[in-house]
Short mmCIF file of C-alpha atoms in Angstrom, two decimals:
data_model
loop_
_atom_site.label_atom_id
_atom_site.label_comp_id
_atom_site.label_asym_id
_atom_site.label_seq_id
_atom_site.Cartn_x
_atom_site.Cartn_y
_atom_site.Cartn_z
CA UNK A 13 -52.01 -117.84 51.73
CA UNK A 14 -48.75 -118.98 53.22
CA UNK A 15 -47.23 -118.03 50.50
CA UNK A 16 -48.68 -114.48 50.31
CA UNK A 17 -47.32 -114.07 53.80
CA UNK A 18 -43.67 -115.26 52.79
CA UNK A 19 -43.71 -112.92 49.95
CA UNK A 20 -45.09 -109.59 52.81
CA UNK A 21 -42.47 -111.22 54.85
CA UNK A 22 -39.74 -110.89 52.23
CA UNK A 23 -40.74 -107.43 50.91
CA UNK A 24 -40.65 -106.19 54.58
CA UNK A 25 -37.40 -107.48 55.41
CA UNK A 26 -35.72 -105.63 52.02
CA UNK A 27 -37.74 -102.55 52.65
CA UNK A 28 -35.98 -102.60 56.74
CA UNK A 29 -32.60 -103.60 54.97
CA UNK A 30 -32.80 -99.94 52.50
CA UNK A 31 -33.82 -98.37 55.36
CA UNK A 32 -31.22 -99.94 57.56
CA UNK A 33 -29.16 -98.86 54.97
CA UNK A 34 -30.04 -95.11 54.32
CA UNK A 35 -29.59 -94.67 57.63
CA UNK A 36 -26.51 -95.92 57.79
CA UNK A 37 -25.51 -93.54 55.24
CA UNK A 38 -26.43 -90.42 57.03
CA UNK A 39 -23.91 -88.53 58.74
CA UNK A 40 -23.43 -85.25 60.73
CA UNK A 41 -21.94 -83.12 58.65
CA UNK A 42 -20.24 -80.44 60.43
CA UNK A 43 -19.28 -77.28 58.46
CA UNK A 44 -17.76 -74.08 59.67
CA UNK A 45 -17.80 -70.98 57.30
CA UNK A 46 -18.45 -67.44 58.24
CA UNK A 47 -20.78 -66.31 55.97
CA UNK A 48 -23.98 -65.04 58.23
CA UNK A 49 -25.63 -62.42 56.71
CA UNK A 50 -27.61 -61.37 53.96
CA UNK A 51 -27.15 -63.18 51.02
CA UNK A 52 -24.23 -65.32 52.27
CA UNK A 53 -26.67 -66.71 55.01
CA UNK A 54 -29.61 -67.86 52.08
CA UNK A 55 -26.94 -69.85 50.42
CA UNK A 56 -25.42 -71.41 52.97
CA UNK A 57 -29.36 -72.87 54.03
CA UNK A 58 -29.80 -73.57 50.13
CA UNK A 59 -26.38 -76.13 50.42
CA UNK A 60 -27.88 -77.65 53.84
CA UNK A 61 -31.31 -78.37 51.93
CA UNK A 62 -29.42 -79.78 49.09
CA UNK A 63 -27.05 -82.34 51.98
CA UNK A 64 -29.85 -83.09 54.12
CA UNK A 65 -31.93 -84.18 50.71
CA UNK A 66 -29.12 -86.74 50.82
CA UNK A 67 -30.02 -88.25 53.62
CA UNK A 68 -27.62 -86.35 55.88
CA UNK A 69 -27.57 -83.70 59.03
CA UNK A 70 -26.39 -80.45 58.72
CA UNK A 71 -24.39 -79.32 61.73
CA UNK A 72 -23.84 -75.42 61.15
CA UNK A 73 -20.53 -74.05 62.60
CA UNK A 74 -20.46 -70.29 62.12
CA UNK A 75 -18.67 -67.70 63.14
CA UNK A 76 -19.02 -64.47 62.43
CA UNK A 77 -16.49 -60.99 62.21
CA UNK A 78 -13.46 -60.66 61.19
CA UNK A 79 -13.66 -61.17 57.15
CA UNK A 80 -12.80 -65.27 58.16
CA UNK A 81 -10.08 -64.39 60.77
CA UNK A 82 -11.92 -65.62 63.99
CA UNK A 83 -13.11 -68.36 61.91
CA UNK A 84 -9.21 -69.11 61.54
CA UNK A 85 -8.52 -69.27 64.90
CA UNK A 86 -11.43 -71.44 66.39
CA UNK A 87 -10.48 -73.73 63.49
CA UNK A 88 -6.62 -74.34 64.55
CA UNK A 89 -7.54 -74.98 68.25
CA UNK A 90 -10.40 -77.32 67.23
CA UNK A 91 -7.55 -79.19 64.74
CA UNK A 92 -4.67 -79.11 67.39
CA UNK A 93 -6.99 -80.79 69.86
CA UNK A 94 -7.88 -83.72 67.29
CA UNK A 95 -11.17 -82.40 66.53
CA UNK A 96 -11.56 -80.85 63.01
CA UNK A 97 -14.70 -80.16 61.54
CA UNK A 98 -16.02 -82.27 58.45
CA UNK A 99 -15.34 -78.99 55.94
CA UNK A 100 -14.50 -75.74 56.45
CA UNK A 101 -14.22 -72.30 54.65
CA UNK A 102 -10.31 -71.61 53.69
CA UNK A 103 -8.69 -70.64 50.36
CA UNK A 104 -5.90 -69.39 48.14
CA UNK A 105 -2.53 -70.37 49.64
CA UNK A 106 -3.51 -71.27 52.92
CA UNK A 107 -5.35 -74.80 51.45
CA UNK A 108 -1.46 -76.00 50.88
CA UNK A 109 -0.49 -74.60 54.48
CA UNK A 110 -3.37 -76.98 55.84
CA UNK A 111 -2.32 -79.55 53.75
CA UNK A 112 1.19 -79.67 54.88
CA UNK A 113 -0.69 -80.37 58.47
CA UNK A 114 -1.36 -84.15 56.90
CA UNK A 115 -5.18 -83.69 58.12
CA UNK A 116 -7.05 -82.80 54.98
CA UNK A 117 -8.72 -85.46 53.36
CA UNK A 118 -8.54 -86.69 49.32
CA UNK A 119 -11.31 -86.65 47.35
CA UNK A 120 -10.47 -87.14 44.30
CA UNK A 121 -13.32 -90.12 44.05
CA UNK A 122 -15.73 -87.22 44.26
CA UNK A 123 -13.80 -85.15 41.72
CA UNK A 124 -13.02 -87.54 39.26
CA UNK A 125 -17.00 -88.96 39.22
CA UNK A 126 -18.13 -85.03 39.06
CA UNK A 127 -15.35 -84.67 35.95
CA UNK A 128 -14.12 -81.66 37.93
CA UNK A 129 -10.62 -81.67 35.97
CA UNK A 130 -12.76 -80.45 32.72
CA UNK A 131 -15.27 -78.22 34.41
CA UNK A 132 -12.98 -76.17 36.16
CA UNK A 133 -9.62 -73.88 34.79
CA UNK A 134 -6.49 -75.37 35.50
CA UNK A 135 -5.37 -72.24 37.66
CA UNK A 136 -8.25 -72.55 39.93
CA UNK A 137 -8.35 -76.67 40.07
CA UNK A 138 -4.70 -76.67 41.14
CA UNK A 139 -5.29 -74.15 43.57
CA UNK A 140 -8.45 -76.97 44.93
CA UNK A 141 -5.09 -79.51 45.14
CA UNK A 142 -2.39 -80.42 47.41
CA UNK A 143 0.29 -82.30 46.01
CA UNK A 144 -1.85 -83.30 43.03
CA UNK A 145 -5.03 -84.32 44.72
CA UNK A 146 -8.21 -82.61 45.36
CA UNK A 147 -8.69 -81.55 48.60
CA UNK A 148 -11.17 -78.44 49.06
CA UNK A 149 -14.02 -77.54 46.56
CA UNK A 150 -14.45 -74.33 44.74
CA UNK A 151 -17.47 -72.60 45.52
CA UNK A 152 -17.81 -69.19 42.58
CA UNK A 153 -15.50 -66.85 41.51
CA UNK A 154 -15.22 -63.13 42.30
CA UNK A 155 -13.47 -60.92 39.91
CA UNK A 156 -11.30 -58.04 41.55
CA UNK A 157 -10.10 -55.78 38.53
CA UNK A 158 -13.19 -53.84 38.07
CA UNK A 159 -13.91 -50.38 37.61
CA UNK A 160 -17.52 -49.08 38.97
CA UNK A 161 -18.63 -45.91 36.98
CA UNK A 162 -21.53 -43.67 37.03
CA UNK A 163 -22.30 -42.37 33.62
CA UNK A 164 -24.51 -39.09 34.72
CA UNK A 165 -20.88 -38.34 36.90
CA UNK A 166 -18.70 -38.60 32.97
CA UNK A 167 -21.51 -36.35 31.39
CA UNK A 168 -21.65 -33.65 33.35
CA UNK A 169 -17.83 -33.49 33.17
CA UNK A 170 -18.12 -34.51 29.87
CA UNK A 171 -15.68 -37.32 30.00
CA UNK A 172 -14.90 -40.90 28.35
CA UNK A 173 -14.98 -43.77 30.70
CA UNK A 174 -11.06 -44.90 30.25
CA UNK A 175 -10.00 -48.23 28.65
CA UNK A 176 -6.51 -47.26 29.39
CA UNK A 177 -4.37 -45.72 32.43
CA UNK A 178 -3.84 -42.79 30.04
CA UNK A 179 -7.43 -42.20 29.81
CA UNK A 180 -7.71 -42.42 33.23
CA UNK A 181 -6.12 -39.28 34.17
CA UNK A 182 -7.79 -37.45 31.30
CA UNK A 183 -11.15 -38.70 32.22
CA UNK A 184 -9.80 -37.70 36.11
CA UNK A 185 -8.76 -34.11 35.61
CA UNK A 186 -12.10 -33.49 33.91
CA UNK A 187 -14.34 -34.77 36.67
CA UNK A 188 -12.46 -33.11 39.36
CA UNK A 189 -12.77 -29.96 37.08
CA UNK A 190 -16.34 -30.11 37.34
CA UNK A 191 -16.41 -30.24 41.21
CA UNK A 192 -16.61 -33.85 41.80
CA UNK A 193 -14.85 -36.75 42.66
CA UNK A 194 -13.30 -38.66 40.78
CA UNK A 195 -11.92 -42.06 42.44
CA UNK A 196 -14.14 -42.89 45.45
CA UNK A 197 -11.96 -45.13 48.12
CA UNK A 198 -11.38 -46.31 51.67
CA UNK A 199 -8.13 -45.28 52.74
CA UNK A 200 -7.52 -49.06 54.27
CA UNK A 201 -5.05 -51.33 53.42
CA UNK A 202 -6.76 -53.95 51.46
CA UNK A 203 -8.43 -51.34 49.67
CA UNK A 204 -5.01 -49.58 48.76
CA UNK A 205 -3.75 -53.48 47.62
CA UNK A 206 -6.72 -53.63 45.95
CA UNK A 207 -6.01 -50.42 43.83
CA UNK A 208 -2.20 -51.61 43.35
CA UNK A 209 -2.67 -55.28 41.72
CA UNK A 210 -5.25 -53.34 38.94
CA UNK A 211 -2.45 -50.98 38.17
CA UNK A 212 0.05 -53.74 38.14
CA UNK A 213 -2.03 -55.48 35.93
CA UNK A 214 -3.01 -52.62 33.87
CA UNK A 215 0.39 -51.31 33.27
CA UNK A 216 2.17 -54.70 32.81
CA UNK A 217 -0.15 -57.17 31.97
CA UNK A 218 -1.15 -60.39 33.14
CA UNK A 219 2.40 -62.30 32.06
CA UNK A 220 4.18 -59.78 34.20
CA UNK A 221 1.71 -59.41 36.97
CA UNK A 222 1.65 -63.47 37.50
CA UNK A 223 5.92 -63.28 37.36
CA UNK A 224 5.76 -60.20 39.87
CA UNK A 225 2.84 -60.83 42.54
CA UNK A 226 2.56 -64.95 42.08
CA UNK A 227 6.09 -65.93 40.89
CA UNK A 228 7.79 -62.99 43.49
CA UNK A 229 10.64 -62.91 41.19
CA UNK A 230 13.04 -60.57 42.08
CA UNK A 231 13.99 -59.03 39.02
CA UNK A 232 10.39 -58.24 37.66
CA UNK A 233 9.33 -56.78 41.68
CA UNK A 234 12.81 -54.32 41.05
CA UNK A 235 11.95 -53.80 37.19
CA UNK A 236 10.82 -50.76 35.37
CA UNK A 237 7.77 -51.66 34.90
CA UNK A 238 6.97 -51.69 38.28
CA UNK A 239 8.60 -48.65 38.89
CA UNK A 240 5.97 -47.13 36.68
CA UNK A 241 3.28 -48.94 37.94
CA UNK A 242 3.91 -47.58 41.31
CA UNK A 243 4.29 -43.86 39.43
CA UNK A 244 0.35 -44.45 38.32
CA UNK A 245 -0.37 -45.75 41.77
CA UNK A 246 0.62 -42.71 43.29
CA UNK A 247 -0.90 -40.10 40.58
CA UNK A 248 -4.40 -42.20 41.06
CA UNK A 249 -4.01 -40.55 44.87
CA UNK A 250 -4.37 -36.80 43.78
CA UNK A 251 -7.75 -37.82 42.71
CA UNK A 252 -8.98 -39.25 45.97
CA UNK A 253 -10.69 -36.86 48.19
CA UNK A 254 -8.89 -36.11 51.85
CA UNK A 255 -11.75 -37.59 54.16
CA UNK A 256 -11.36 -41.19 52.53
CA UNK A 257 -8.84 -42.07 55.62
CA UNK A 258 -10.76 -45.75 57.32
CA UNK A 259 -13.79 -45.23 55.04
CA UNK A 260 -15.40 -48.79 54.86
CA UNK A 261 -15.21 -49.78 50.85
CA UNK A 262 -19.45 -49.69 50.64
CA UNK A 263 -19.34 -46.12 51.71
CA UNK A 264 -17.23 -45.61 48.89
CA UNK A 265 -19.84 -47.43 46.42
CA UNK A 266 -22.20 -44.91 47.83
CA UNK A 267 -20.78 -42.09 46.54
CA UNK A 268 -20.41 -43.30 42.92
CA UNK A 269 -24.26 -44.58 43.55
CA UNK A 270 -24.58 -41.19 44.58
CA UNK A 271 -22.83 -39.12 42.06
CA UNK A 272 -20.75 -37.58 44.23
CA UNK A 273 -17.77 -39.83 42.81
CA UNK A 274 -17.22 -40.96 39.59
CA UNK A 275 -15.34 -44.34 39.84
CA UNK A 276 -14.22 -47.27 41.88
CA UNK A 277 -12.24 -49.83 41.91
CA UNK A 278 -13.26 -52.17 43.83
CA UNK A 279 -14.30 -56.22 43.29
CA UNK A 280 -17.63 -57.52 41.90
CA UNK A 281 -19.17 -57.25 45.09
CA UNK A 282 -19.37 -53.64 44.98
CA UNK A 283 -22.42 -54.32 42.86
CA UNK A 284 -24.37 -55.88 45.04
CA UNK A 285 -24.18 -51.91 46.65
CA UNK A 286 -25.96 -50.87 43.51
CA UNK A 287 -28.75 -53.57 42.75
CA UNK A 288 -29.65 -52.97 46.70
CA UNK A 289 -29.88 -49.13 45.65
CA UNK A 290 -31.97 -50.28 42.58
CA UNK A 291 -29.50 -49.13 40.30
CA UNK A 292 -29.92 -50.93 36.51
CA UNK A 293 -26.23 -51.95 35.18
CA UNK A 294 -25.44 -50.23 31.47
CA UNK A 295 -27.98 -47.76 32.69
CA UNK A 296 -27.57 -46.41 36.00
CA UNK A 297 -24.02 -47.91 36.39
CA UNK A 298 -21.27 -48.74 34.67
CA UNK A 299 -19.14 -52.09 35.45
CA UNK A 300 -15.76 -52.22 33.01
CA UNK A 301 -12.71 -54.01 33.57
CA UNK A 302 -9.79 -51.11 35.46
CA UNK A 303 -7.88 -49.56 33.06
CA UNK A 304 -5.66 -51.23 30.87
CA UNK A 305 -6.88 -54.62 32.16
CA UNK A 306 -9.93 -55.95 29.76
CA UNK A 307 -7.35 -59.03 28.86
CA UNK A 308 -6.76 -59.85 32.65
CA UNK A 309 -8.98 -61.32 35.07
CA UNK A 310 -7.69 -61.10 38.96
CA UNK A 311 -9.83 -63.93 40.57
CA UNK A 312 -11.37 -64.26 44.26
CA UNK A 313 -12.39 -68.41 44.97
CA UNK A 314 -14.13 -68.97 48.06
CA UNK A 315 -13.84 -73.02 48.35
CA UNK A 316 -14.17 -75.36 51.30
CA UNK A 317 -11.86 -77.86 52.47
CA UNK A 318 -12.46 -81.30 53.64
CA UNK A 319 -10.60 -82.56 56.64
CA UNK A 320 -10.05 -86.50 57.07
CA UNK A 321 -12.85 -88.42 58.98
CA UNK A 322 -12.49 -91.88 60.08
CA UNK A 323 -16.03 -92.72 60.31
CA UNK A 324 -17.53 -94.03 56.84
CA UNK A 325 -20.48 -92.19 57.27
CA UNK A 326 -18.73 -89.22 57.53
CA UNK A 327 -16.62 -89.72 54.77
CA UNK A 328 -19.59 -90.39 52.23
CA UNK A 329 -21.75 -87.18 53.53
CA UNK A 330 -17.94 -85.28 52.83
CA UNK A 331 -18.31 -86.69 49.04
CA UNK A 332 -21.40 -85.64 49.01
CA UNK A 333 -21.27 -82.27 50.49
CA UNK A 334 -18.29 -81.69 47.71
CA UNK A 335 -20.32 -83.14 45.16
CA UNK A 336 -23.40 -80.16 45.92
CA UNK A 337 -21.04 -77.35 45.99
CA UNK A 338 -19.75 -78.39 42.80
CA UNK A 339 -23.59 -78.88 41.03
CA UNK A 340 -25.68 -76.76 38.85
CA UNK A 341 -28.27 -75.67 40.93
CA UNK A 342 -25.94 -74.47 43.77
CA UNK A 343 -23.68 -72.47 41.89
CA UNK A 344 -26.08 -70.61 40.33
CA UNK A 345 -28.15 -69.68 43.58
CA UNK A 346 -25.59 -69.39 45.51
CA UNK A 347 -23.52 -67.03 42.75
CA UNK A 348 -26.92 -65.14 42.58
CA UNK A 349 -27.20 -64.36 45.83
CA UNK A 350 -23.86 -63.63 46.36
CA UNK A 351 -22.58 -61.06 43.31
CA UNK A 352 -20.02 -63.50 42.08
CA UNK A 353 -20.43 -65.73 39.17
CA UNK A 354 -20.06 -69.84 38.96
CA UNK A 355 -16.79 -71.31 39.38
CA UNK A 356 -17.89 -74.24 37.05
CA UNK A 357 -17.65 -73.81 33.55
CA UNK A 358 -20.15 -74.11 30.78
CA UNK A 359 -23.37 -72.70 32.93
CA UNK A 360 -26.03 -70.94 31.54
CA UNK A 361 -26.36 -67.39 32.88
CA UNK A 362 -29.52 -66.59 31.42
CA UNK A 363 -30.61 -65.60 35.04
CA UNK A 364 -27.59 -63.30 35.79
CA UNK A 365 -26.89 -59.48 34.95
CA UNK A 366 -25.00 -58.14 32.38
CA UNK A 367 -22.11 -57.50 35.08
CA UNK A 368 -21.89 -61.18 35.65
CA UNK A 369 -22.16 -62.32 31.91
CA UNK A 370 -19.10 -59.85 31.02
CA UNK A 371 -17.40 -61.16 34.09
CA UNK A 372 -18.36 -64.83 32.88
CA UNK A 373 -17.27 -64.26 29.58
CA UNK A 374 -14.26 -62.62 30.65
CA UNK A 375 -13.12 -65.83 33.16
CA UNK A 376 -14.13 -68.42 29.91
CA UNK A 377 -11.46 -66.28 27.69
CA UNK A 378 -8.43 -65.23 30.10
CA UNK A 379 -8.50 -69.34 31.68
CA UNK A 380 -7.63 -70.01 27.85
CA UNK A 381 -5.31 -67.66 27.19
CA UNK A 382 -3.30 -67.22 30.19
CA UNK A 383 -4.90 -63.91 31.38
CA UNK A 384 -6.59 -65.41 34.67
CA UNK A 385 -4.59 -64.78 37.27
CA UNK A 386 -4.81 -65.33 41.40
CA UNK A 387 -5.67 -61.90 43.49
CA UNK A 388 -2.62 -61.31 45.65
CA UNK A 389 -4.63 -58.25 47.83
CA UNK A 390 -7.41 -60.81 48.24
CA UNK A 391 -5.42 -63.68 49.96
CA UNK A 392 -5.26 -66.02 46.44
CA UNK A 393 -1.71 -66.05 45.30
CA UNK A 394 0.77 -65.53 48.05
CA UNK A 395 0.99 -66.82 51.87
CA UNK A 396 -0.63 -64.72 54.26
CA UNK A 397 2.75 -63.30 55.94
CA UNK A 398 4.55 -62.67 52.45
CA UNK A 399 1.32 -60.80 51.09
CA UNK A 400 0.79 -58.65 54.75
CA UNK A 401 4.76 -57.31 54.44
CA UNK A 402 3.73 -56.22 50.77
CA UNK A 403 0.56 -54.84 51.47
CA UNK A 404 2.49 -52.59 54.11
CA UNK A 405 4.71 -51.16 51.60
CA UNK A 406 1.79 -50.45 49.16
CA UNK A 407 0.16 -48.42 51.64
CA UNK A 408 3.26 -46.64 52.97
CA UNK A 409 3.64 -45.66 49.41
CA UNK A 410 0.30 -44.50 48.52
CA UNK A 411 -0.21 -42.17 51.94
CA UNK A 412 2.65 -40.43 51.02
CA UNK A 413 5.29 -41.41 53.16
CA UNK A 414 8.20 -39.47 50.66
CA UNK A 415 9.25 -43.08 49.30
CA UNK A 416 10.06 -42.91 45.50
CA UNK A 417 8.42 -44.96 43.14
CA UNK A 418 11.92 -46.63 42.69
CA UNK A 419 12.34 -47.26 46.36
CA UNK A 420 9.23 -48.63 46.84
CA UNK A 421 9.68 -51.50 44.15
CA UNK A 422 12.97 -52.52 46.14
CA UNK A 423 11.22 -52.53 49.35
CA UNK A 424 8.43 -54.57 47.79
CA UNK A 425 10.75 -56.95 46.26
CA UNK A 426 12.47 -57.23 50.02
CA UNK A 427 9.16 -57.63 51.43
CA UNK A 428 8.14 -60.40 49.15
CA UNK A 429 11.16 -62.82 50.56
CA UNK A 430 8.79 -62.70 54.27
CA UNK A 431 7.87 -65.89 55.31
#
């Protein structure tokens, strides 16, 4: 009997120890992102499930507006006054910027045990890195250089949906002939840029586009071929309509949903406009790569960084928190809810559309080839100041501000040097 009531004794202290222990592993995990609608909002309560499964507490830090911008600004007052969140949303460029602050925290322990080196492209994993060590974690992959078509639009103007800039303006003249539209577009900024890098890309290809728009060199930003690139730029304007001045990008998708327009270009988000309209892709829509650019891929990462802790806790529920983003199951709800498709390679897409599986497909072949290159008009290959001065000149350019095509590539090669 005594010995029965050693052995309870024994089996209830080890049972207080795990717990003792499990709750010594659970942290607050604060994250700010701004994602707070829709879609955005289900995944972000999908990656708290998966962290508080864990053992941990989610502490949510949103804020919305602004497309990340007041997010931005709460986050460098809570950093200058010593306080940084666990994670938070940033990406592209500005991931070194924070890192030359010294505050971000390495976790390559979490990376090399996930094997994150072989299950992500080398352009996006180095983009994850500051000085060689991983500091933020990838979250999907949004491809820019689409082209959004409605077929009934091409029929009754009895058009080809173009492959090719050349086709373009064929396939252009006979939609407008027919009384429709044929580019739908926001006349904003980003949505000009966002134009501009497919036509870079179409006309010079990705070797030229990643020397021009990533590199900045000089003599590609003043060559010919972008000279001619900004000659298609501006003929793609005669085929905008003249109310498209501050039009918001989903009232665009709307009128190619619509058939009042027959194309866009416009990222993969755009489709999330159509499956909301219960639109079928191959059937009621058309999503192709823009012109010229089916061996390209312009990528979009959302990622979040991790910021150092110096409580232990903390630091494992970070790990972890990396380690979910990075898994299976997340990327593919999250990437489902979303529009984009998984950052990590070698997922089944069996539950994706046909959109996604091209643009999966598509990310698998240009990462080994060289054709996957950052989005400059979506905030992934240059600093923030650099890509605002050449955004600027893009949009002077297409409003018709009497620059030349030849003028404009020397003022975008001047405004590249902006720091």
């Amino acid at each position: 009997m005594k010995e029965t009531k050693m052995r309870v004794a024994g089996i209830a202290l080890a049972v207080g120890l795990v717990f003792g222990m499990n709750a010594a592993r659970a942290a607050e995990i604060e994250v700010l992102h701004w994602w707070t609608s829709g879609g955005e909002a289900k995944s972000v309560a999908e990656l708290k499930k998966m962290l508080e499964a864990k053992g941990h507490k989610w502490k949510d830090f949103a804020v919305a507006g602004g497309g990340g911008e007041n997010a931005m600004t709460v986050l460098k007052s809570r950093v200058v006054s010593g306080n940084p969140p666990v994670a938070a949303q940033i990406k592209g460029p500005s991931i070194q910027e924070w890192g030359e602050t010294g505050k971000l925290a390495n976790i390559d322990a979490t990376a090399k045990a996930e094997k994150w080196d072989s299950l992500l492209p080398a352009g996006v994993a180095n983009i994850m890195k500051y000085k060689g060590h991983y500091v933020a974690a990838p979250v999907n992959v949004h491809r820019v250089n689409w082209m959004w078509a409605n077929p009934e639009v091409f029929k009754k103007a009895g058009a080809e949906v173009p492959k090719t800039w050349d086709e373009f303006f064929v396939a252009a003249d006979k939609i407008q002939k027919a009384g429709l539209i044929a580019v739908a577009h926001g006349g904003q900024p980003w949505q000009d840029f966002t134009v501009f890098e497919s036509v870079v890309l179409g006309v010079g290809g990705p070797a030229f586009y990643k020397k021009a728009l990533v590199d900045l060199d000089q003599a590609s930003l003043k060559s010919d071929t972008m000279v001619k690139s900004f000659e298609v730029f501006g003929k793609v304007r005669k085929y905008i309509d003249k109310d498209s001045a501050n039009r918001d990008w989903n009232l665009a998708t709307a009128m190619v949903i619509n058939g009042k327009a027959g194309m866009q270009f416009m990222g993969d988000w755009a489709k999330g406009e159509f499956t909301a309209a219960g639109k079928v892709p191959g059937k009621d829509f058309i999503c192709a790569a823009a012109p010229g650019t089916d061996k390209g891929y312009t990528f979009n990462v959302d990622s979040f960084v991790m910021f150092q802790q110096t409580n232990a806790d903390t630091t494992k529920g970070q790990g972890d928190l990396a380690a979910a983003i990075m898994s299976n199951e997340f990327q593919e709800v999250f990437n489902l809810n979303k529009g984009s498709i998984p950052v990590r390679l070698g997922m089944k897409m069996d539950k994706f559309d046909d959109c996604a599986k091209m643009s999966s497909k598509d990310f698998v072949a240009t990462s080994k080839s060289g054709g996957l290159v950052p989005s400059i008009a979506h905030g992934m290959a240059v600093p923030s100041a650099t890509a605002g001065a050449m955004q600027d000149v893009v949009t002077q350019f297409f409003n018709g501000t009497g620059v030349t095509p030849k003028q404009a590539a020397d003022k975008l090669a001047s405004a590249a040097k902006t720091k």
